[in-house]
PDB file of C-alpha atoms in Angstrom:
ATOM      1  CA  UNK M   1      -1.437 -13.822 -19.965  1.00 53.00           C
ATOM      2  CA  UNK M   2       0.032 -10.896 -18.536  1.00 63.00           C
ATOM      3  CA  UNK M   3      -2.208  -8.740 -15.713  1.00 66.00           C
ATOM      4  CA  UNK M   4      -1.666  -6.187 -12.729  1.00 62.00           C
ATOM      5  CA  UNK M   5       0.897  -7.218 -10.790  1.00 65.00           C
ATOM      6  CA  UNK M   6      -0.232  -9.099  -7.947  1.00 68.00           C
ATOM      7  CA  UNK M   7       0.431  -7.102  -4.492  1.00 76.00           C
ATOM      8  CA  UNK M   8       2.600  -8.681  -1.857  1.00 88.00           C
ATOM      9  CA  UNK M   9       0.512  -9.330   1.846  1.00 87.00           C
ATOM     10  CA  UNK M  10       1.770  -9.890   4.952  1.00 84.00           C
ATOM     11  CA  UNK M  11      -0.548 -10.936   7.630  1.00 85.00           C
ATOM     12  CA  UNK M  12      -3.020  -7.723   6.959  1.00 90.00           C
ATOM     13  CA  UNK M  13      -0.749  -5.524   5.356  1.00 92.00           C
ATOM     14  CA  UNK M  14       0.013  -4.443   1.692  1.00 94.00           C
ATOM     15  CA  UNK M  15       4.147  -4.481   1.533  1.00 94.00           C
ATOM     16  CA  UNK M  16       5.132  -1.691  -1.024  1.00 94.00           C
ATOM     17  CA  UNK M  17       8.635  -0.166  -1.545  1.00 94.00           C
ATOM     18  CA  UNK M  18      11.949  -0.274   0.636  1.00 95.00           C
ATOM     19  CA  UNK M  19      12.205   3.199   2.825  1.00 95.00           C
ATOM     20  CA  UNK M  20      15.850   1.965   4.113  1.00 95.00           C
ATOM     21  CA  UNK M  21      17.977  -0.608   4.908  1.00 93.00           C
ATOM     22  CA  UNK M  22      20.068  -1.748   8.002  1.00 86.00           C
ATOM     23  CA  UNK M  23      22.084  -4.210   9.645  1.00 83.00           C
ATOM     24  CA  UNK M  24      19.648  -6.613  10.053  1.00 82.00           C
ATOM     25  CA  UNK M  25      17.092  -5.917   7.541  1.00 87.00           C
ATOM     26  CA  UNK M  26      14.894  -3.517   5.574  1.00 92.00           C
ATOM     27  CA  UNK M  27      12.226  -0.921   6.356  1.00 94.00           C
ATOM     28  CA  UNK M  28       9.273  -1.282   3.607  1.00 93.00           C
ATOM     29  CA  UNK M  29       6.644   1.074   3.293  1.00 95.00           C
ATOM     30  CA  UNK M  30       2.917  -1.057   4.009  1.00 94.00           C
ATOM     31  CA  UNK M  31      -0.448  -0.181   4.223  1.00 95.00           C
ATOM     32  CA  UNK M  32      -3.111  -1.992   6.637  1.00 93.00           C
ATOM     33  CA  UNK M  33      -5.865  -3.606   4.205  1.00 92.00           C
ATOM     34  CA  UNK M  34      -8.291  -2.924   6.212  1.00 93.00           C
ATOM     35  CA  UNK M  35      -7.971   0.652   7.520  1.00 95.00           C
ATOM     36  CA  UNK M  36      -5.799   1.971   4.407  1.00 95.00           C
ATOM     37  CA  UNK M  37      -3.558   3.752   7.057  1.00 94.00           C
ATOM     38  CA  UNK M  38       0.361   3.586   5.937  1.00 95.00           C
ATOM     39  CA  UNK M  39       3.155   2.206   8.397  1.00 93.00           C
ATOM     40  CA  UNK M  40       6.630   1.266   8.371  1.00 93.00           C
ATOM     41  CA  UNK M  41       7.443  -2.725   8.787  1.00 90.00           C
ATOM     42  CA  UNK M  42      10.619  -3.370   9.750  1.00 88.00           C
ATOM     43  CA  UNK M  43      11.644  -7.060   7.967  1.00 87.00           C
ATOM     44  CA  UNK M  44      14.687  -8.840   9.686  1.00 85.00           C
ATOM     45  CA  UNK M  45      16.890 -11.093   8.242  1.00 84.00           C
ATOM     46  CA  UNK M  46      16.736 -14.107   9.910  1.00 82.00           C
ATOM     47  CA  UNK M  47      20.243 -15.441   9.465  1.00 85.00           C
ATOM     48  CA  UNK M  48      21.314 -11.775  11.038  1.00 81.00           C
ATOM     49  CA  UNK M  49      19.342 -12.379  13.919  1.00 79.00           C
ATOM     50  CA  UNK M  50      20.279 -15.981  14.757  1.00 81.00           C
ATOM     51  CA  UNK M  51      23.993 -15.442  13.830  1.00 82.00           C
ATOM     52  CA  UNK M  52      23.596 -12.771  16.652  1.00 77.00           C
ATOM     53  CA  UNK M  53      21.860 -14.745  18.754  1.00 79.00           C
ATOM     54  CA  UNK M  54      18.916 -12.491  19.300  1.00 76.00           C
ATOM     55  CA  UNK M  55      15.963 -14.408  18.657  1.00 72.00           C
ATOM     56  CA  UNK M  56      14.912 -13.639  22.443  1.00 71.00           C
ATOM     57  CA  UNK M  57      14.495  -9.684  21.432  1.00 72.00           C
ATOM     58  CA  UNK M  58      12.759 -10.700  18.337  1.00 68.00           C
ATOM     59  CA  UNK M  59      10.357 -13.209  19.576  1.00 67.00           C
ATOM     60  CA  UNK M  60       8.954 -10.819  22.555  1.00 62.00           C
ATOM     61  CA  UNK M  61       5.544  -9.323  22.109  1.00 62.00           C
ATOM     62  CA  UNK M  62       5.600  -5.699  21.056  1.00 60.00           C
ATOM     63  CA  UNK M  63       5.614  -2.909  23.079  1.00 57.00           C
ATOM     64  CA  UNK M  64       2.026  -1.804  24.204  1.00 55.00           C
ATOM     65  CA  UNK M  65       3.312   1.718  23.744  1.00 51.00           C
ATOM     66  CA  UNK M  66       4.060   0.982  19.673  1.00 52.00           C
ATOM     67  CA  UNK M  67       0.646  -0.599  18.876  1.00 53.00           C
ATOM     68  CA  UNK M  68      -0.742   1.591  16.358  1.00 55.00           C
ATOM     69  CA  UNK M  69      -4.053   1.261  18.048  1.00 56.00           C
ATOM     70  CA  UNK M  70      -3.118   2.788  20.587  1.00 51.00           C
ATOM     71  CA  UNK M  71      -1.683   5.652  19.047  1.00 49.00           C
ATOM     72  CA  UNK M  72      -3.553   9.023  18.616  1.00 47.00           C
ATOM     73  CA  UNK M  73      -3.745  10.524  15.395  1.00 46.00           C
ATOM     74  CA  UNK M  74      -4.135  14.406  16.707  1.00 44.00           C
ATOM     75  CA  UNK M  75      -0.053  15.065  16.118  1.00 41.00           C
TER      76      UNK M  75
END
């Protein structure tokens, strides 16, 4: 039985294609389910981060100022 392929989710996003790649991870293009507007997610590799010891960085809240909500869509 062979179908559409079945699309990868992540909390409320739609995880598509790698953009780029880094030091400790990968940049995929997403999509937000529910509004259909297109972001970047940054996905860290975990072994990276804890060989570098920078789970504290990692497990902070994001920056009010990067919230997508808050951004304004007039640029």
């Amino acid at each position: 039985m062979t179908g559409a392929p079945r699309k990868k989710m992540v909390v409320r996003y739609e995880v598509g294609w790698t953009i780029g790649l880094g030091s400790f991870g990968k940049v995929k293009f997403a999509v937000d389910a529910d509004t259909g507007v297109p972001v970047a997610m940054k996905v860290l590799d975990k072994a990276t981060i804890l060989n570098h010891r920078m789970l504290q960085q990692v497990a902070a809240p994001p920056s009010p100022s990067l919230d997508p909500s808050t951004l304004s869509s007039s640029h």
